[in-house]
mmCIF file of C-alpha atoms in Angstrom:
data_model
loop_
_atom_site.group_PDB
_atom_site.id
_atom_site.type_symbol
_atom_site.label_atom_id
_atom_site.label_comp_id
_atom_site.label_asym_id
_atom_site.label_seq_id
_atom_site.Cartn_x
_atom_site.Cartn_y
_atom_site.Cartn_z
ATOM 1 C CA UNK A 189 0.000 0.000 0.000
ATOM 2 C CA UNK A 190 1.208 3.232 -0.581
ATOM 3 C CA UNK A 191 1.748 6.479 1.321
ATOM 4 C CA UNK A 192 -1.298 8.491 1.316
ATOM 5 C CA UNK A 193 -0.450 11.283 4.206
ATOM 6 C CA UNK A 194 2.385 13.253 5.771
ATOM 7 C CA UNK A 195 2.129 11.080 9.066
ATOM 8 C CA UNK A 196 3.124 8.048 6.589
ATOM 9 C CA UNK A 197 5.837 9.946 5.353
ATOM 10 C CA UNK A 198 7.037 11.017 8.262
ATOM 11 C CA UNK A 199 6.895 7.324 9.542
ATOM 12 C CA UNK A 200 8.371 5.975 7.048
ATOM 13 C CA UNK A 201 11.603 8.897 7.687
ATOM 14 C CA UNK A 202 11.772 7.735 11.232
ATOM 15 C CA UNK A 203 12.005 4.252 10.081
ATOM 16 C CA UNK A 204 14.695 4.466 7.607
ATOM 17 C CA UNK A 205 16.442 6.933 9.648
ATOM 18 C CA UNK A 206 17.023 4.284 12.542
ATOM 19 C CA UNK A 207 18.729 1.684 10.276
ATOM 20 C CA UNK A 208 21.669 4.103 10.079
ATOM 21 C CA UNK A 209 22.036 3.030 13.762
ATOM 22 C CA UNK A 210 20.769 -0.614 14.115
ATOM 23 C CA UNK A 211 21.179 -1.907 10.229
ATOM 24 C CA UNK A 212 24.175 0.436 8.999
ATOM 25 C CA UNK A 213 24.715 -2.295 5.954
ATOM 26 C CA UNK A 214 20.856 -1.884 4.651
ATOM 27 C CA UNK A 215 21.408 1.597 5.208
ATOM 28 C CA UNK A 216 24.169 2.632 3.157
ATOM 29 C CA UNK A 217 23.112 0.247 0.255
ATOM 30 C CA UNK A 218 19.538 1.907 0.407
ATOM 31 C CA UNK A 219 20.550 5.892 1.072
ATOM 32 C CA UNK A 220 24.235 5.344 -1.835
ATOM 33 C CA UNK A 221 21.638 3.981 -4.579
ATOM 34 C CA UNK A 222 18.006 5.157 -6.478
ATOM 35 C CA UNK A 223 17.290 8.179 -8.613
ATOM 36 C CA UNK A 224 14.953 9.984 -6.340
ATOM 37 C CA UNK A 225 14.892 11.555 -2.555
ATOM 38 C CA UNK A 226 13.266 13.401 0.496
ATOM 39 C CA UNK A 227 14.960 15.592 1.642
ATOM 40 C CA UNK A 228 14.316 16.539 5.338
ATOM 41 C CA UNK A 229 14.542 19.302 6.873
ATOM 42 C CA UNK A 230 14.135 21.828 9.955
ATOM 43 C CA UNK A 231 14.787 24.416 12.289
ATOM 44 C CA UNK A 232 17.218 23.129 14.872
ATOM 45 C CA UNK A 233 17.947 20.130 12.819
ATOM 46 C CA UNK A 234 19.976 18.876 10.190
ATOM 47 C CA UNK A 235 18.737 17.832 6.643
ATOM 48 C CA UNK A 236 18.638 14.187 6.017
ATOM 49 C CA UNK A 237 17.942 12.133 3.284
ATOM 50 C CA UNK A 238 15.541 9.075 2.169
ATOM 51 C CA UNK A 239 14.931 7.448 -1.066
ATOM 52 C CA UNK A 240 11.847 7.124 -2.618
ATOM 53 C CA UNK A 241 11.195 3.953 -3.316
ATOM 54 C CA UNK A 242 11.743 3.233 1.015
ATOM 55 C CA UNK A 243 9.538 5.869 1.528
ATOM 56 C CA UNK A 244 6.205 5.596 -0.465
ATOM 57 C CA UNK A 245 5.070 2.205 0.729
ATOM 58 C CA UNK A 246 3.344 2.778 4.027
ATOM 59 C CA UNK A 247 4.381 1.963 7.214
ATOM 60 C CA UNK A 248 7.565 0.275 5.535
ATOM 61 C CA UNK A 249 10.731 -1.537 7.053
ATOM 62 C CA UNK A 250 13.485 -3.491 5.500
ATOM 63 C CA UNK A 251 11.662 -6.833 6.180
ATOM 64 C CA UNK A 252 8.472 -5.851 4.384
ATOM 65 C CA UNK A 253 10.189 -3.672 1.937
ATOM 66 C CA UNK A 254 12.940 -6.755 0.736
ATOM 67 C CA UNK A 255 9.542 -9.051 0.552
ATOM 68 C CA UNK A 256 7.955 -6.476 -1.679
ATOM 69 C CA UNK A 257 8.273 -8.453 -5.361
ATOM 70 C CA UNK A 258 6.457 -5.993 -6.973
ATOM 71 C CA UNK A 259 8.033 -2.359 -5.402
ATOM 72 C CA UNK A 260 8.318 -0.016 -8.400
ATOM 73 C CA UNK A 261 10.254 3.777 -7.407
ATOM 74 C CA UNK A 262 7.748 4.791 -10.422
ATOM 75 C CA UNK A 263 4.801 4.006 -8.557
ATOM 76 C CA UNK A 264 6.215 5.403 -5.086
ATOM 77 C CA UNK A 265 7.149 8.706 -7.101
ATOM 78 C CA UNK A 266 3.685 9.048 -7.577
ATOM 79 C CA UNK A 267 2.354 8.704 -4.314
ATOM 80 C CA UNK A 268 4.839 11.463 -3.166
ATOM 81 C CA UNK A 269 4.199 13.717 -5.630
ATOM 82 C CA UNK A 270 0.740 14.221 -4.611
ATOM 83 C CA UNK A 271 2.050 14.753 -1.122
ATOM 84 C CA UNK A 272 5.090 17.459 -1.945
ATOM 85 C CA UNK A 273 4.477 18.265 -5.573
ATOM 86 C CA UNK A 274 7.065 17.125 -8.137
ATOM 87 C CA UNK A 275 10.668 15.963 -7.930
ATOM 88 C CA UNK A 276 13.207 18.332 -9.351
ATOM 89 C CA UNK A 277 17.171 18.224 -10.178
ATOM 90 C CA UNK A 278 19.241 20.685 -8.235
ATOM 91 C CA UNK A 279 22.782 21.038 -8.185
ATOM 92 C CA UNK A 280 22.942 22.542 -4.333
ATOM 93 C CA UNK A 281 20.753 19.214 -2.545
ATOM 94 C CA UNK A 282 23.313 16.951 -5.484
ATOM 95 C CA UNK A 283 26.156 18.514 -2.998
ATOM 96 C CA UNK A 284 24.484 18.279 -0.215
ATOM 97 C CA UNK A 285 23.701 14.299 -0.922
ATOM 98 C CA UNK A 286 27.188 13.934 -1.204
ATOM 99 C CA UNK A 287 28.340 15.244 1.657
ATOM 100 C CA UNK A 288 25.660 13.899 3.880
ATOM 101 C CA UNK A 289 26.293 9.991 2.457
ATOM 102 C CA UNK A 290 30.211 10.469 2.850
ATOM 103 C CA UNK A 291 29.603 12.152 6.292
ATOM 104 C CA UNK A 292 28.129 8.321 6.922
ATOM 105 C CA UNK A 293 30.593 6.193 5.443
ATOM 106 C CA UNK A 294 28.392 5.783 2.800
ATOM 107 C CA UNK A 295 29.504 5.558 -1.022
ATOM 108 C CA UNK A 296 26.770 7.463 -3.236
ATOM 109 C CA UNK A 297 26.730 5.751 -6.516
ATOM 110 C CA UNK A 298 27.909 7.635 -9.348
ATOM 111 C CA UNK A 299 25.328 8.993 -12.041
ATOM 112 C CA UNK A 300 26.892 9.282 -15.137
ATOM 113 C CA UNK A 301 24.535 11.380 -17.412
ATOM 114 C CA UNK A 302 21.552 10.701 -14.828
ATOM 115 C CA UNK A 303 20.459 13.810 -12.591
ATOM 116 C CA UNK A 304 19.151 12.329 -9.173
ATOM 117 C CA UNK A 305 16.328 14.412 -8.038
ATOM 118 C CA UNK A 306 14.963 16.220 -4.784
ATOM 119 C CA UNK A 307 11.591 16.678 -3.067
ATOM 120 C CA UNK A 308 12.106 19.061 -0.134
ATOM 121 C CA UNK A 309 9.900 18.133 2.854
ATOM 122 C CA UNK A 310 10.454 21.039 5.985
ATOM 123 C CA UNK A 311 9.059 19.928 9.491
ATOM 124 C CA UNK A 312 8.719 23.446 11.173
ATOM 125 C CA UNK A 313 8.377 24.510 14.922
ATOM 126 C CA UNK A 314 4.604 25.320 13.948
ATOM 127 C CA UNK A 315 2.796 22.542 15.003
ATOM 128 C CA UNK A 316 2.613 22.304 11.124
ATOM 129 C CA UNK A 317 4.095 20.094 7.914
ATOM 130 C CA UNK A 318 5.334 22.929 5.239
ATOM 131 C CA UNK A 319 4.985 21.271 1.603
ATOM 132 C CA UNK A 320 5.395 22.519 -2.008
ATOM 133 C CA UNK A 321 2.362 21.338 -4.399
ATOM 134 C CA UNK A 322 3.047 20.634 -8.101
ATOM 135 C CA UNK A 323 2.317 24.436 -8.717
ATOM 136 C CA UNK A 324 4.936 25.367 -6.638
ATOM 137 C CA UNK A 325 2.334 27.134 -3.483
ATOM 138 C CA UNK A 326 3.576 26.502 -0.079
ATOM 139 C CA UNK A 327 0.765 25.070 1.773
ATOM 140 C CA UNK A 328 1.075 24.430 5.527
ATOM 141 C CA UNK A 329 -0.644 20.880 7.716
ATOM 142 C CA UNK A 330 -1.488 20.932 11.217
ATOM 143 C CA UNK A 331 0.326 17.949 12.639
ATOM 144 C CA UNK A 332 0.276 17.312 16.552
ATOM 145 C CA UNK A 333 2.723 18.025 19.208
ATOM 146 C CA UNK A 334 3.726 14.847 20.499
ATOM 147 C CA UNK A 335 4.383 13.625 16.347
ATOM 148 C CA UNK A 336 6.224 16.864 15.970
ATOM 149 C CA UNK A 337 8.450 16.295 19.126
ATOM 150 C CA UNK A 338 9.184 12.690 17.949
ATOM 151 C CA UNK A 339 10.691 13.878 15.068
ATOM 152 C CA UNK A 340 12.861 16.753 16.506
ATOM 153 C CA UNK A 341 14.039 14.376 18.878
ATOM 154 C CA UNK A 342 15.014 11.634 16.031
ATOM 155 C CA UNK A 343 16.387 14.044 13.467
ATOM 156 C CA UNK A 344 18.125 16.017 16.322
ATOM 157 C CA UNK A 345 20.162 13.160 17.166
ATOM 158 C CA UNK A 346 21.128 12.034 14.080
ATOM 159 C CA UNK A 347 22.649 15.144 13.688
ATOM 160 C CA UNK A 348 24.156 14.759 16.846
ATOM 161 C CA UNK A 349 25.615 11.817 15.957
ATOM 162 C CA UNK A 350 27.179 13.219 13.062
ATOM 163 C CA UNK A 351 28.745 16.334 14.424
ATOM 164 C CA UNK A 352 30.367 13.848 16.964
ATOM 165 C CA UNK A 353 31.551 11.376 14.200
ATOM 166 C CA UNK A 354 33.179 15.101 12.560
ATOM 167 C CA UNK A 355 35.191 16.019 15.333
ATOM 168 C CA UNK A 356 36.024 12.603 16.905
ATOM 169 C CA UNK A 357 36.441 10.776 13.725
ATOM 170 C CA UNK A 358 36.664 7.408 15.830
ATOM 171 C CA UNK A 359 35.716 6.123 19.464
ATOM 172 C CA UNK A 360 36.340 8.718 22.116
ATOM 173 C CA UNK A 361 38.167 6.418 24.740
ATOM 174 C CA UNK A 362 39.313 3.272 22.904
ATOM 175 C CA UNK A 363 40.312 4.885 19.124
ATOM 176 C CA UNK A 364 38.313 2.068 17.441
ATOM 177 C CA UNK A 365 37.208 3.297 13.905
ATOM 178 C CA UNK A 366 34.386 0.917 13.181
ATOM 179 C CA UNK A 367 31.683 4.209 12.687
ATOM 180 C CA UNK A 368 28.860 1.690 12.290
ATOM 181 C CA UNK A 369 29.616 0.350 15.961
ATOM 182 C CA UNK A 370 30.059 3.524 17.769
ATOM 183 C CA UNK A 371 27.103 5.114 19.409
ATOM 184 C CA UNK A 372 26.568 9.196 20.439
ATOM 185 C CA UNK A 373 26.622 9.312 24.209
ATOM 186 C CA UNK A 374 25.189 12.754 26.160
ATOM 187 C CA UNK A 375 27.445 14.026 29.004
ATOM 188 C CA UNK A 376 23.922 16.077 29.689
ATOM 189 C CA UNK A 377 21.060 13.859 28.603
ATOM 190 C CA UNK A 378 18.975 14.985 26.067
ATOM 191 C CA UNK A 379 15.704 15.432 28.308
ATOM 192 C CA UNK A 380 17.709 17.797 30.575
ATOM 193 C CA UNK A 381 19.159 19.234 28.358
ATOM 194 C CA UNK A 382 18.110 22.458 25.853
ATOM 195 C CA UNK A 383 18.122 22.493 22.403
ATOM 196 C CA UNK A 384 21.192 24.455 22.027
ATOM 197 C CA UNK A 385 22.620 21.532 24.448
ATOM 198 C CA UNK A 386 20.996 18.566 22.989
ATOM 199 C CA UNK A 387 23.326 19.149 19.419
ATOM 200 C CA UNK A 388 26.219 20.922 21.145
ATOM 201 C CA UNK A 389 29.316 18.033 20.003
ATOM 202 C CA UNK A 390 31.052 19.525 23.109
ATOM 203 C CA UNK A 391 28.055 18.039 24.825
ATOM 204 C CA UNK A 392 28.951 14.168 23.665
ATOM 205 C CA UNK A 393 31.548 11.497 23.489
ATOM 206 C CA UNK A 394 31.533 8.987 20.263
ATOM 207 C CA UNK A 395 31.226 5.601 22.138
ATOM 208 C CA UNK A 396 31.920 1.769 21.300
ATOM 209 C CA UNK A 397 28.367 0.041 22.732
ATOM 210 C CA UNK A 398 29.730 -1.105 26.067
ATOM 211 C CA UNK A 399 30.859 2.131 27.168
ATOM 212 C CA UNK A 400 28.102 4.105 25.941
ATOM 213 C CA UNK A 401 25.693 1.707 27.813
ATOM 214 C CA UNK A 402 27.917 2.582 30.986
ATOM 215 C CA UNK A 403 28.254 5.748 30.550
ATOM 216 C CA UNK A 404 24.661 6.667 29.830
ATOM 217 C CA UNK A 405 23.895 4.732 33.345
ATOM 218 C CA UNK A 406 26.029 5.895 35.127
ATOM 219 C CA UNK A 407 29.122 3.868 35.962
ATOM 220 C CA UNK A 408 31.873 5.195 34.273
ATOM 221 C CA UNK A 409 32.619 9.372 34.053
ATOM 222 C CA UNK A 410 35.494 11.263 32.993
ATOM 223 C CA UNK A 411 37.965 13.586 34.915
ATOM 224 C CA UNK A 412 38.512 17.202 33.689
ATOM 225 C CA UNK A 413 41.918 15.695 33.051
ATOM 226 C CA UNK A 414 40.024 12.848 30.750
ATOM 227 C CA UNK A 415 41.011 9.726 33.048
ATOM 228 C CA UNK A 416 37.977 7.116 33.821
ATOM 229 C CA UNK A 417 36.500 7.007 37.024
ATOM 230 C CA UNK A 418 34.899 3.845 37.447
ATOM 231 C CA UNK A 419 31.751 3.504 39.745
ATOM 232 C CA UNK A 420 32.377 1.564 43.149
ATOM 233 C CA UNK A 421 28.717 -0.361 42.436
ATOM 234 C CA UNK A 422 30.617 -2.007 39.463
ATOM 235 C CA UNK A 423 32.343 -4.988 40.321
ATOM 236 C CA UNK A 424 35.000 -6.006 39.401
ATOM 237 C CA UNK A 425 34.633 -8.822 37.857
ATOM 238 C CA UNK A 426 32.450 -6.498 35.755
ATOM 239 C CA UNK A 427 34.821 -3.894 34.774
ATOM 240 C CA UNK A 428 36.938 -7.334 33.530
ATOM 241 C CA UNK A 429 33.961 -8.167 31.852
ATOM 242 C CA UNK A 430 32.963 -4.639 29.990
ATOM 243 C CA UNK A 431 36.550 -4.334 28.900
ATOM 244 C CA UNK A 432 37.767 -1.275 31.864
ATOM 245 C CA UNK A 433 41.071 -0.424 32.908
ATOM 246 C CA UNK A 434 41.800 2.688 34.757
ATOM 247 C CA UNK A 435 44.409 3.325 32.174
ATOM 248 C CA UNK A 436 41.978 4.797 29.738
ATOM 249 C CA UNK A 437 41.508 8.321 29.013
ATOM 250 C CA UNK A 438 39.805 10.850 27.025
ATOM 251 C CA UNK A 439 41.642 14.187 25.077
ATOM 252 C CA UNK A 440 38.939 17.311 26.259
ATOM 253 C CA UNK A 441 38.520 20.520 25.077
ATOM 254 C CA UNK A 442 37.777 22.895 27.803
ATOM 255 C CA UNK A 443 34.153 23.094 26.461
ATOM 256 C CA UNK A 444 33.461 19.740 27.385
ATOM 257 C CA UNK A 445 33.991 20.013 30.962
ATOM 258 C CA UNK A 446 30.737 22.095 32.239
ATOM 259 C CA UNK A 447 28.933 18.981 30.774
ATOM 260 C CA UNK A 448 31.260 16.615 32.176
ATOM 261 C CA UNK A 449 31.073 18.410 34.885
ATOM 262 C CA UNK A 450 26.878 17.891 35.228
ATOM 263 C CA UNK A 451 27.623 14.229 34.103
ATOM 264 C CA UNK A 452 30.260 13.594 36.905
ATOM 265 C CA UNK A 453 27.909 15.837 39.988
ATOM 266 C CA UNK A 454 23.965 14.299 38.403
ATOM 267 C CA UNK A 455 24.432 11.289 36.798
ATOM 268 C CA UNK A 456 27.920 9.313 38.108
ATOM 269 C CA UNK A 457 26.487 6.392 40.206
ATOM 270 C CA UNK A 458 29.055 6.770 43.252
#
């Protein structure tokens, strides 16, 4: 069935959107290949990208999506088209493709003579969808709060993750350079946290899982001077377990350490 309303496709952008995290593989091989994309966009947060044929078959996933025999980016083009008007070529969102796939590790495929093109889909702070029609008229939907949050929140931290992957370029503690593995880790978590806070890089380490899951609850913090404290409720046998040593460290940046700071003082487990 195809997409017939801006909560589908906004679905569908959430869905796609989390296989960069749990199914980097299907990912890359969907977002590096195809002719036609979303483009997503909003105040306080980044653009991202989704191809067409993902996201015009409703509620959609890579299960359903690979068992689709019949999936056709013609017929999803369609369905999106009555949604945000017509697909267009444009040189500034071919860049911007570009940069956002090789931001992710991921290899767009290269087009020879073939333009790729662009339907621009803006979530505002309005409570409202904003959407081009064939015509080219902006028309604006009433969408609800809670949907509208959901998506912030999403978006928000895949542009989190991003910023961190820029200025870390590998794992924060252990130097492992496996992208796909590493996970973006809050010193101040994201529902205590502002929106200037929630995407500030200062305000994150880049983190293989095990960390990041100790980190996040508490066991492990970070020095101003970068070494690991380790909490006394983990055991030893534990920190054997989860891979600690209190040899490892962490290079800061002096705007790190008033969120380090929170992390260490609100949620260290001591």
């Amino acid at each position: 069935m195809l997409i017939k309303s801006h909560d589908d496709l906004v679905n569908n952008l959430l869905t796609f959107n989390e296989y960069f995290h749990s199914d980097f593989n299907y990912y890359s091989k969907r977002l590096g290949s195809g002719n036609c994309f979303v483009v997503w966009v909003g105040r306080y947060v980044n653009l991202s990208f989704a191809p067409s044929r993902f996201i015009g078959y409703t509620n959609n996933s890579k299960d359903v999506h690979e068992g689709n025999m019949t999936k056709d980016g013609g017929v999803t083009n369609k369905a999106i088209r009555t949604l945000l008007g017509v697909e267009r070529p444009d040189n500034e969102w071919e860049q911007l493709y570009v940069e956002y796939c090789l931001e992710r590790g991921v290899q767009p495929q290269k087009r020879n003579n073939k333009q790729r093109k662009f339907w621009v889909f803006e979530i505002s702070l309005n409570d409202e969808y904003v959407f081009e029609d064939i015509n080219g008229n902006q028309h604006t939907v009433p969408i609800s709060t809670d949907k509208e949050s959901k998506v912030l929140r999403r978006v928000g931290q895949d542009r989190f993750r991003s910023d961190l992957i820029q200025y870390w370029r590998r794992c924060s503690v252990t130097g492992s350079k496996s992208l796909q593995f590493l996970r973006a880790s809050h010193m101040k978590p994201w529902r205590k946290s502002d929106n200037k806070e929630r995407l500030d890089p200062f305000n994150g380490f880049l983190l293989t899982p095990n960390l990041d899951v100790l980190f996040n609850d508490g066991y492990i913090t970070f020095s101003d001077g970068g070494n690991i404290i380790i909490s006394n409720l983990l055991t030893d046998d534990d920190a054997h377990i989860f891979g600690l040593s209190l040899d490892m460290r962490v290079e800061l940046d002096e705007r790190h350490l008033p969120y380090l700071k929170h992390h260490r003082e609100n949620e260290f487990k001591s």
